[in-house]
Amino acid sequence: MNPRKIKEKIHWMGSIDWNSRLFDELIPLPDGTSYNAFLLEGSEKTALIDTVDSKFFPELEDQLKDVVKLDYIISLHAEQDHSGSIPAVLAKYPQAKLITTPKAKEILLDLLEIDENSIITVADKETLSLGDKTLEFIHMPWVHWPETMVAYLKEDKILFSCDLFGSHIATTDLFVTDEARAYEAAKRYYAEIMMPFRLMIKKHLEKLAPYAIDIIAPSHGPLLKRPAFILDAYKDWIDGTLKNTVVLPYVSMHQSTEKMVDYLTSALTDEGVKVERFNLTITDIGKLAIALVDAGTIVVGTPTVLAGPHPAAASCAFLANALRPRTKYLSIIGSYGWGGKTIDTLAGMIPNLKVEIIEPVLSKGSPAQEVFDSLQKLAKTIAAKHKEQGFE
Ligand code: FEO
């Protein structure tokens, strides 16, 4: 891909990764992603904001072929999808200085072969003049590593937002053109990457409030010409009213748990509560993560196997605990043959979730009428609690 003009003397560089389907060997990428770098040519100095994963360096090198002198490489985030090509860019421009936060300096030196003398660290709100363009560096730790910062280009009102406000989409659109598609991708990205740090990100949104921003240029996905679109979405995901929804991830071995899941789905629906069901043997965990962003309640369905929850259910509990959704209530349903510690094991796996546990419903073998009666009661309890909380 050739460089793309954003504004006069400001170009997108980087790579569109059409083929990857897994990020960090963990996060599904149904639509690929991009690694965005940006070239700023001031009247006196030239700067490159971020680089690309090292495997894409040949593409970046080609994009830089007409750049004779590079004065600064700015590293907003030390993770290798953005920093991986820094050593190669420094080798190409040995006089360039690497600008980053003090914490990022430590991490970059741990991860990459970089001469410490080439690094200049910047304080929060420190500025850098490129002549007719001025960058302000705003420290924003934990989006989603501890060393991150964003950069604000004052004259052009562009916020280079690092991983914040990004989305994993491979597209030739330089800017978002389809907000519905962008919303889904950005929510998935928020759920998987930013949600565990939402209290920190809430403070960052407040810190950004005084800045006049015309364009948000994240490190992944298309740029945003309507910043309010993503800023309002983040505010809603972080602080908005939870939904009158039950997220119901489940696994079933011999259909007993599935019969309970079917019954509960129907009972909740009759009570006016939306159910988002995920069969854990086939689900895309990204879709499950999206549903967790604003669901009022989680109900995990699992059989007992080897005296505890099915490993797929345990994995789901581990994930939910790591993502720390705002969910207020949690329950567990499922079947068992002769005993086990499914409830205790699952409940012990979610210390990060500030949830009220609603009485679980277990069935010895195939569910009988009294089990369905208990599920009916569970549905009514959930509906009443959601109503009391004003979930919408
Ligand atoms: Fe896109 Fe955290 O790296």
Tab-separated table of C-alpha atoms and ligand atoms in Angstrom:
chain	number	residue	atom	x	y	z
A	1	MET	CA	0.000	0.000	0.000
A	2	ASN	CA	1.311	3.448	-0.907
A	3	PRO	CA	1.325	6.306	1.631
A	4	ARG	CA	-2.102	7.949	1.965
A	5	LYS	CA	-2.522	11.699	2.401
A	6	ILE	CA	-4.456	12.687	5.539
A	7	LYS	CA	-3.768	16.429	5.328
A	8	GLU	CA	-0.991	18.559	3.841
A	9	LYS	CA	2.376	17.061	4.859
A	10	ILE	CA	0.657	14.387	6.978
A	11	HIS	CA	0.537	10.870	5.576
A	12	TRP	CA	-0.666	7.464	6.690
A	13	MET	CA	1.934	4.769	6.325
A	14	GLY	CA	1.960	1.226	7.634
A	15	SER	CA	0.418	-2.057	6.632
A	16	ILE	CA	-3.012	-3.456	6.112
A	17	ASP	CA	-2.979	-7.015	7.416
A	18	TRP	CA	-5.642	-8.745	5.336
A	19	ASN	CA	-4.753	-12.292	6.352
A	20	SER	CA	-4.225	-12.531	10.121
A	21	ARG	CA	-7.112	-14.128	11.985
A	22	LEU	CA	-5.650	-14.146	15.501
A	23	PHE	CA	-3.932	-11.355	17.432
A	24	ASP	CA	-1.459	-12.198	20.204
A	25	GLU	CA	-2.451	-15.824	19.498
A	26	LEU	CA	-5.618	-15.028	21.440
A	27	ILE	CA	-7.938	-12.446	19.932
A	28	PRO	CA	-9.976	-13.403	16.851
A	29	LEU	CA	-9.550	-11.016	13.916
A	30	PRO	CA	-12.537	-11.808	11.675
A	31	ASP	CA	-11.748	-8.792	9.478
A	32	GLY	CA	-7.942	-8.672	9.737
A	33	THR	CA	-6.378	-5.456	11.040
A	34	SER	CA	-3.955	-2.685	10.167
A	35	TYR	CA	-0.807	-1.284	11.760
A	36	ASN	CA	-0.903	2.463	11.287
A	37	ALA	CA	2.179	4.668	11.201
A	38	PHE	CA	2.121	8.369	10.354
A	39	LEU	CA	4.659	10.612	8.655
A	40	LEU	CA	4.624	14.294	9.671
A	41	GLU	CA	6.718	16.670	7.572
A	42	GLY	CA	7.167	19.959	9.409
A	43	SER	CA	8.920	22.982	7.922
A	44	GLU	CA	12.059	22.078	9.915
A	45	LYS	CA	11.808	18.494	11.119
A	46	THR	CA	10.257	15.225	9.982
A	47	ALA	CA	8.778	12.670	12.350
A	48	LEU	CA	7.393	9.167	12.011
A	49	ILE	CA	4.776	8.189	14.578
A	50	ASP	CA	5.102	4.455	15.325
A	51	THR	CA	6.232	1.764	12.915
A	52	VAL	CA	4.857	-1.682	12.054
A	53	ASP	CA	5.330	-5.286	13.084
A	54	SER	CA	8.801	-6.279	11.906
A	55	LYS	CA	7.443	-8.746	9.353
A	56	PHE	CA	5.849	-5.808	7.505
A	57	PHE	CA	8.993	-3.632	7.523
A	58	PRO	CA	9.704	-4.030	3.767
A	59	GLU	CA	6.400	-2.270	3.058
A	60	LEU	CA	7.234	0.593	5.431
A	61	GLU	CA	10.725	0.836	3.980
A	62	ASP	CA	9.231	1.243	0.522
A	63	GLN	CA	6.824	3.920	1.800
A	64	LEU	CA	9.814	5.807	3.239
A	65	LYS	CA	11.863	5.638	0.034
A	66	ASP	CA	11.478	9.378	-0.708
A	67	VAL	CA	12.106	10.453	2.896
A	68	VAL	CA	15.741	11.521	2.821
A	69	LYS	CA	16.019	12.678	6.415
A	70	LEU	CA	14.015	11.495	9.388
A	71	ASP	CA	14.581	13.443	12.597
A	72	TYR	CA	12.284	11.641	15.012
A	73	ILE	CA	10.606	8.308	15.479
A	74	ILE	CA	7.840	8.632	18.035
A	75	SER	CA	6.891	5.463	19.860
A	76	LEU	CA	3.463	5.809	21.452
A	77	HIS	CA	3.384	2.166	22.559
A	78	ALA	CA	6.116	-0.422	22.950
A	79	GLU	CA	4.121	-3.481	21.861
A	80	GLN	CA	5.826	-5.075	18.902
A	81	ASP	CA	2.992	-4.610	16.397
A	82	HIS	CA	3.956	-0.908	16.477
A	83	SER	CA	7.537	-0.949	17.697
A	84	GLY	CA	8.847	-4.039	15.903
A	85	SER	CA	10.373	-2.088	13.005
A	86	ILE	CA	11.967	0.659	15.128
A	87	PRO	CA	15.443	-0.962	15.007
A	88	ALA	CA	15.239	-1.238	11.209
A	89	VAL	CA	14.039	2.369	10.834
A	90	LEU	CA	16.822	3.563	13.153
A	91	ALA	CA	19.321	1.604	11.073
A	92	LYS	CA	18.032	3.400	7.969
A	93	TYR	CA	18.110	6.812	9.689
A	94	PRO	CA	20.902	6.531	12.297
A	95	GLN	CA	20.708	10.222	13.176
A	96	ALA	CA	17.020	9.970	14.144
A	97	LYS	CA	16.030	10.249	17.791
A	98	LEU	CA	13.456	7.933	19.317
A	99	ILE	CA	10.885	9.849	21.379
A	100	THR	CA	8.908	7.958	23.990
A	101	THR	CA	7.802	7.894	27.648
A	102	PRO	CA	10.275	6.936	30.404
A	103	LYS	CA	8.373	3.687	31.023
A	104	ALA	CA	8.305	2.863	27.309
A	105	LYS	CA	12.054	3.413	27.155
A	106	GLU	CA	12.537	0.606	29.689
A	107	ILE	CA	10.224	-1.733	27.825
A	108	LEU	CA	11.647	-0.927	24.384
A	109	LEU	CA	15.160	-1.636	25.650
A	110	ASP	CA	13.908	-4.967	27.037
A	111	LEU	CA	12.145	-5.970	23.845
A	112	LEU	CA	14.292	-4.631	21.030
A	113	GLU	CA	17.895	-4.043	20.140
A	114	ILE	CA	18.056	-0.256	20.363
A	115	ASP	CA	20.942	2.017	21.336
A	116	GLU	CA	19.886	3.686	24.578
A	117	ASN	CA	21.630	6.900	23.468
A	118	SER	CA	19.188	7.322	20.611
A	119	ILE	CA	16.205	7.582	22.997
A	120	ILE	CA	14.774	10.855	24.325
A	121	THR	CA	12.031	10.557	26.921
A	122	VAL	CA	9.235	13.093	27.169
A	123	ALA	CA	7.189	14.192	30.152
A	124	ASP	CA	3.410	14.435	30.205
A	125	LYS	CA	2.247	17.444	28.142
A	126	GLU	CA	5.752	18.075	26.787
A	127	THR	CA	5.787	19.481	23.260
A	128	LEU	CA	8.016	18.949	20.241
A	129	SER	CA	8.285	21.470	17.420
A	130	LEU	CA	8.698	20.298	13.844
A	131	GLY	CA	8.747	23.944	12.671
A	132	ASP	CA	5.226	24.754	11.550
A	133	LYS	CA	3.810	21.693	13.293
A	134	THR	CA	3.781	21.085	17.050
A	135	LEU	CA	3.196	17.793	18.787
A	136	GLU	CA	2.032	17.582	22.377
A	137	PHE	CA	2.626	14.261	24.103
A	138	ILE	CA	-0.064	13.268	26.553
A	139	HIS	CA	0.772	10.383	28.859
A	140	MET	CA	-2.052	7.839	28.960
A	141	PRO	CA	-0.858	4.748	30.779
A	142	TRP	CA	-2.737	1.459	30.521
A	143	VAL	CA	-4.233	1.658	27.079
A	144	HIS	CA	-3.510	-1.292	27.458
A	145	TRP	CA	0.151	-1.426	28.576
A	146	PRO	CA	1.640	0.726	31.334
A	147	GLU	CA	3.831	2.906	29.097
A	148	THR	CA	1.389	4.308	26.549
A	149	MET	CA	0.917	7.903	25.451
A	150	VAL	CA	-0.988	9.726	22.718
A	151	ALA	CA	0.180	12.674	20.609
A	152	TYR	CA	-1.827	15.757	19.672
A	153	LEU	CA	-0.884	17.716	16.572
A	154	LYS	CA	-1.938	21.217	17.552
A	155	GLU	CA	-2.086	23.038	14.227
A	156	ASP	CA	-4.087	20.296	12.496
A	157	LYS	CA	-6.118	19.154	15.541
A	158	ILE	CA	-5.245	15.499	14.989
A	159	LEU	CA	-5.070	13.107	17.918
A	160	PHE	CA	-2.745	10.160	17.305
A	161	SER	CA	-4.405	7.932	19.843
A	162	CYS	CA	-2.162	4.857	20.008
A	163	ASP	CA	-4.224	1.679	20.588
A	164	LEU	CA	-7.006	3.770	22.132
A	165	PHE	CA	-10.121	4.140	19.916
A	166	GLY	CA	-8.782	1.573	17.445
A	167	SER	CA	-10.501	-1.271	15.642
A	168	HIS	CA	-9.292	-4.402	13.971
A	169	ILE	CA	-10.433	-3.930	10.390
A	170	ALA	CA	-8.444	-4.416	7.216
A	171	THR	CA	-9.883	-1.945	4.718
A	172	THR	CA	-8.771	0.429	1.994
A	173	ASP	CA	-10.898	3.137	3.651
A	174	LEU	CA	-8.508	5.655	5.186
A	175	PHE	CA	-11.409	7.085	7.213
A	176	VAL	CA	-14.453	5.361	8.667
A	177	THR	CA	-17.197	5.344	6.053
A	178	ASP	CA	-19.618	2.852	7.581
A	179	GLU	CA	-20.197	3.780	11.221
A	180	ALA	CA	-22.343	0.711	11.951
A	181	ARG	CA	-19.522	-1.612	10.898
A	182	ALA	CA	-16.966	0.542	12.685
A	183	TYR	CA	-19.074	0.517	15.868
A	184	GLU	CA	-19.190	-3.295	16.022
A	185	ALA	CA	-15.445	-3.592	15.371
A	186	ALA	CA	-14.577	-0.845	17.863
A	187	LYS	CA	-16.792	-2.417	20.547
A	188	ARG	CA	-15.150	-5.798	19.998
A	189	TYR	CA	-11.728	-4.122	20.280
A	190	TYR	CA	-12.768	-2.208	23.418
A	191	ALA	CA	-14.154	-5.386	25.009
A	192	GLU	CA	-11.081	-7.478	24.311
A	193	ILE	CA	-8.365	-4.910	24.965
A	194	MET	CA	-9.552	-1.836	26.854
A	195	MET	CA	-12.410	-2.979	29.107
A	196	PRO	CA	-10.164	-4.257	31.930
A	197	PHE	CA	-8.662	-0.741	32.163
A	198	ARG	CA	-11.898	1.214	31.814
A	199	LEU	CA	-11.529	3.229	35.033
A	200	MET	CA	-8.158	4.481	33.815
A	201	ILE	CA	-9.598	5.143	30.355
A	202	LYS	CA	-12.444	7.114	31.885
A	203	LYS	CA	-9.830	9.466	33.374
A	204	HIS	CA	-8.100	9.674	29.994
A	205	LEU	CA	-11.374	10.732	28.340
A	206	GLU	CA	-11.651	13.509	30.906
A	207	LYS	CA	-8.039	14.521	30.207
A	208	LEU	CA	-8.817	14.742	26.481
A	209	ALA	CA	-11.989	16.789	26.944
A	210	PRO	CA	-10.305	20.251	26.632
A	211	TYR	CA	-8.638	19.348	23.311
A	212	ALA	CA	-10.285	20.411	20.054
A	213	ILE	CA	-10.017	17.286	17.918
A	214	ASP	CA	-10.910	17.151	14.228
A	215	ILE	CA	-9.434	13.723	13.454
A	216	ILE	CA	-8.628	10.708	15.608
A	217	ALA	CA	-5.872	8.574	14.130
A	218	PRO	CA	-5.610	5.283	16.058
A	219	SER	CA	-2.908	2.669	15.614
A	220	HIS	CA	-5.333	0.079	14.232
A	221	GLY	CA	-8.172	0.450	11.763
A	222	PRO	CA	-9.524	3.428	9.852
A	223	LEU	CA	-9.208	7.018	11.094
A	224	LEU	CA	-12.182	8.920	12.481
A	225	LYS	CA	-13.324	12.252	11.060
A	226	ARG	CA	-16.195	12.402	13.528
A	227	PRO	CA	-14.489	11.977	16.920
A	228	ALA	CA	-17.810	12.247	18.788
A	229	PHE	CA	-18.795	8.887	17.280
A	230	ILE	CA	-16.089	7.002	19.150
A	231	LEU	CA	-15.860	9.275	22.207
A	232	ASP	CA	-19.597	8.897	22.881
A	233	ALA	CA	-19.391	5.142	22.324
A	234	TYR	CA	-16.535	4.821	24.838
A	235	LYS	CA	-18.449	6.913	27.400
A	236	ASP	CA	-21.449	4.619	26.986
A	237	TRP	CA	-19.402	1.407	27.234
A	238	ILE	CA	-17.587	2.681	30.327
A	239	ASP	CA	-20.432	4.334	32.187
A	240	GLY	CA	-23.750	3.884	30.371
A	241	THR	CA	-26.796	2.093	31.770
A	242	LEU	CA	-26.419	-1.679	31.661
A	243	LYS	CA	-28.727	-3.607	29.376
A	244	ASN	CA	-31.681	-5.750	30.308
A	245	THR	CA	-29.715	-8.691	28.911
A	246	VAL	CA	-28.467	-12.036	30.137
A	247	VAL	CA	-25.279	-13.360	28.573
A	248	LEU	CA	-25.593	-17.142	28.599
A	249	PRO	CA	-22.370	-18.961	27.696
A	250	TYR	CA	-22.769	-22.711	28.001
A	251	VAL	CA	-21.469	-26.122	27.109
A	252	SER	CA	-23.417	-29.367	27.193
A	253	MET	CA	-22.185	-32.956	26.889
A	254	HIS	CA	-25.359	-35.047	26.829
A	255	GLN	CA	-28.012	-32.328	26.353
A	256	SER	CA	-29.101	-32.097	30.012
A	257	THR	CA	-27.459	-28.685	30.453
A	258	GLU	CA	-28.693	-27.646	27.015
A	259	LYS	CA	-32.295	-28.479	27.977
A	260	MET	CA	-31.853	-26.193	30.995
A	261	VAL	CA	-30.354	-23.477	28.801
A	262	ASP	CA	-33.273	-23.800	26.370
A	263	TYR	CA	-35.783	-23.546	29.193
A	264	LEU	CA	-34.078	-20.554	30.801
A	265	THR	CA	-33.777	-18.794	27.446
A	266	SER	CA	-37.501	-19.143	26.910
A	267	ALA	CA	-38.398	-18.166	30.494
A	268	LEU	CA	-36.216	-15.046	30.392
A	269	THR	CA	-37.646	-14.069	27.023
A	270	ASP	CA	-41.166	-14.395	28.457
A	271	GLU	CA	-40.064	-12.128	31.299
A	272	GLY	CA	-38.920	-9.491	28.784
A	273	VAL	CA	-35.196	-10.089	29.300
A	274	LYS	CA	-33.011	-10.406	26.206
A	275	VAL	CA	-30.731	-13.454	26.081
A	276	GLU	CA	-27.425	-13.614	24.224
A	277	ARG	CA	-26.498	-17.307	24.022
A	278	PHE	CA	-23.050	-18.645	23.267
A	279	ASN	CA	-22.373	-22.337	22.752
A	280	LEU	CA	-18.784	-22.350	23.966
A	281	THR	CA	-17.755	-25.196	21.662
A	282	ILE	CA	-18.364	-23.077	18.555
A	283	THR	CA	-18.480	-19.457	19.691
A	284	ASP	CA	-16.290	-16.562	18.599
A	285	ILE	CA	-14.959	-15.257	21.935
A	286	GLY	CA	-14.911	-11.762	20.455
A	287	LYS	CA	-18.707	-11.822	20.148
A	288	LEU	CA	-18.955	-13.074	23.722
A	289	ALA	CA	-16.649	-10.242	24.838
A	290	ILE	CA	-18.841	-7.665	23.037
A	291	ALA	CA	-21.920	-9.003	24.822
A	292	LEU	CA	-20.164	-8.731	28.189
A	293	VAL	CA	-19.568	-4.975	27.797
A	294	ASP	CA	-23.036	-3.969	28.975
A	295	ALA	CA	-24.980	-7.083	30.013
A	296	GLY	CA	-26.780	-6.894	33.357
A	297	THR	CA	-26.340	-10.592	34.173
A	298	ILE	CA	-24.178	-13.573	33.231
A	299	VAL	CA	-25.483	-17.121	33.590
A	300	VAL	CA	-22.921	-19.850	32.925
A	301	GLY	CA	-24.242	-23.248	31.853
A	302	THR	CA	-21.981	-26.234	32.411
A	303	PRO	CA	-22.111	-29.942	33.129
A	304	THR	CA	-19.900	-31.349	35.847
A	305	VAL	CA	-16.953	-33.221	34.399
A	306	LEU	CA	-13.999	-34.604	36.343
A	307	ALA	CA	-15.598	-33.202	39.516
A	308	GLY	CA	-15.668	-29.604	38.276
A	309	PRO	CA	-16.918	-27.343	35.492
A	310	HIS	CA	-16.360	-28.372	31.896
A	311	PRO	CA	-12.977	-26.889	30.793
A	312	ALA	CA	-14.772	-24.736	28.189
A	313	ALA	CA	-16.874	-23.163	30.955
A	314	ALA	CA	-13.781	-22.733	33.145
A	315	SER	CA	-12.024	-21.010	30.254
A	316	CYS	CA	-15.019	-18.702	29.818
A	317	ALA	CA	-14.974	-17.827	33.539
A	318	PHE	CA	-11.244	-17.118	33.326
A	319	LEU	CA	-11.822	-14.822	30.342
A	320	ALA	CA	-14.717	-12.969	31.982
A	321	ASN	CA	-12.647	-12.496	35.131
A	322	ALA	CA	-9.775	-11.051	33.072
A	323	LEU	CA	-12.033	-8.727	31.048
A	324	ARG	CA	-13.779	-7.417	34.208
A	325	PRO	CA	-17.151	-6.460	32.709
A	326	ARG	CA	-19.518	-4.229	34.714
A	327	THR	CA	-22.108	-7.026	34.998
A	328	LYS	CA	-24.051	-6.882	38.284
A	329	TYR	CA	-25.406	-10.434	38.655
A	330	LEU	CA	-24.167	-13.940	37.971
A	331	SER	CA	-25.626	-17.397	38.240
A	332	ILE	CA	-24.668	-20.930	37.248
A	333	ILE	CA	-26.838	-23.680	35.870
A	334	GLY	CA	-25.995	-27.211	34.777
A	335	SER	CA	-26.197	-30.909	35.346
A	336	TYR	CA	-24.109	-33.460	37.201
A	337	GLY	CA	-24.031	-37.239	37.489
A	338	TRP	CA	-23.002	-38.003	41.034
A	339	GLY	CA	-21.293	-35.008	42.659
A	340	GLY	CA	-18.448	-32.546	42.264
A	341	LYS	CA	-17.545	-28.957	43.098
A	342	THR	CA	-18.637	-27.130	39.955
A	343	ILE	CA	-20.240	-24.170	41.731
A	344	ASP	CA	-17.391	-23.595	44.168
A	345	THR	CA	-14.761	-23.957	41.455
A	346	LEU	CA	-16.466	-21.536	39.048
A	347	ALA	CA	-17.329	-19.019	41.762
A	348	GLY	CA	-13.697	-19.086	42.888
A	349	MET	CA	-12.526	-18.228	39.390
A	350	ILE	CA	-14.143	-14.799	39.190
A	351	PRO	CA	-12.710	-12.687	42.039
A	352	ASN	CA	-12.467	-9.623	39.771
A	353	LEU	CA	-16.195	-9.552	39.038
A	354	LYS	CA	-18.140	-7.390	41.450
A	355	VAL	CA	-21.285	-9.464	41.067
A	356	GLU	CA	-24.075	-10.653	43.272
A	357	ILE	CA	-24.407	-14.416	42.856
A	358	ILE	CA	-27.993	-15.496	42.288
A	359	GLU	CA	-28.730	-19.010	43.565
A	360	PRO	CA	-27.482	-21.563	41.024
A	361	VAL	CA	-29.695	-24.297	39.605
A	362	LEU	CA	-28.213	-27.783	39.295
A	363	SER	CA	-29.852	-30.920	37.961
A	364	LYS	CA	-28.863	-34.441	38.943
A	365	GLY	CA	-29.004	-36.103	35.556
A	366	SER	CA	-31.629	-35.050	33.042
A	367	PRO	CA	-33.662	-32.072	34.314
A	368	ALA	CA	-36.990	-32.927	35.923
A	369	GLN	CA	-39.948	-30.617	36.559
A	370	GLU	CA	-38.572	-29.248	39.830
A	371	VAL	CA	-35.425	-28.143	37.964
A	372	PHE	CA	-37.546	-26.316	35.390
A	373	ASP	CA	-39.485	-24.718	38.257
A	374	SER	CA	-36.201	-23.490	39.730
A	375	LEU	CA	-35.159	-22.092	36.341
A	376	GLN	CA	-38.505	-20.300	36.106
A	377	LYS	CA	-37.808	-18.776	39.526
A	378	LEU	CA	-34.302	-17.794	38.396
A	379	ALA	CA	-35.719	-16.029	35.324
A	380	LYS	CA	-38.218	-14.110	37.477
A	381	THR	CA	-35.507	-13.146	39.967
A	382	ILE	CA	-33.245	-11.846	37.199
A	383	ALA	CA	-36.089	-9.903	35.564
A	384	ALA	CA	-37.026	-8.331	38.910
A	385	LYS	CA	-33.435	-7.334	39.673
A	386	HIS	CA	-32.963	-5.826	36.211
A	387	LYS	CA	-36.173	-3.832	36.647
A	388	GLU	CA	-35.103	-2.635	40.075
A	389	GLN	CA	-31.749	-1.478	38.628
A	390	GLY	CA	-33.400	0.272	35.657
A	391	PHE	CA	-31.485	-1.784	33.081
A	392	GLU	CA	-32.694	-0.876	29.593
B	1	FEO	FE1	-1.628	-2.525	18.886
B	1	FEO	FE2	-1.034	-2.984	22.093
B	1	FEO	O1	-0.578	-2.990	20.336
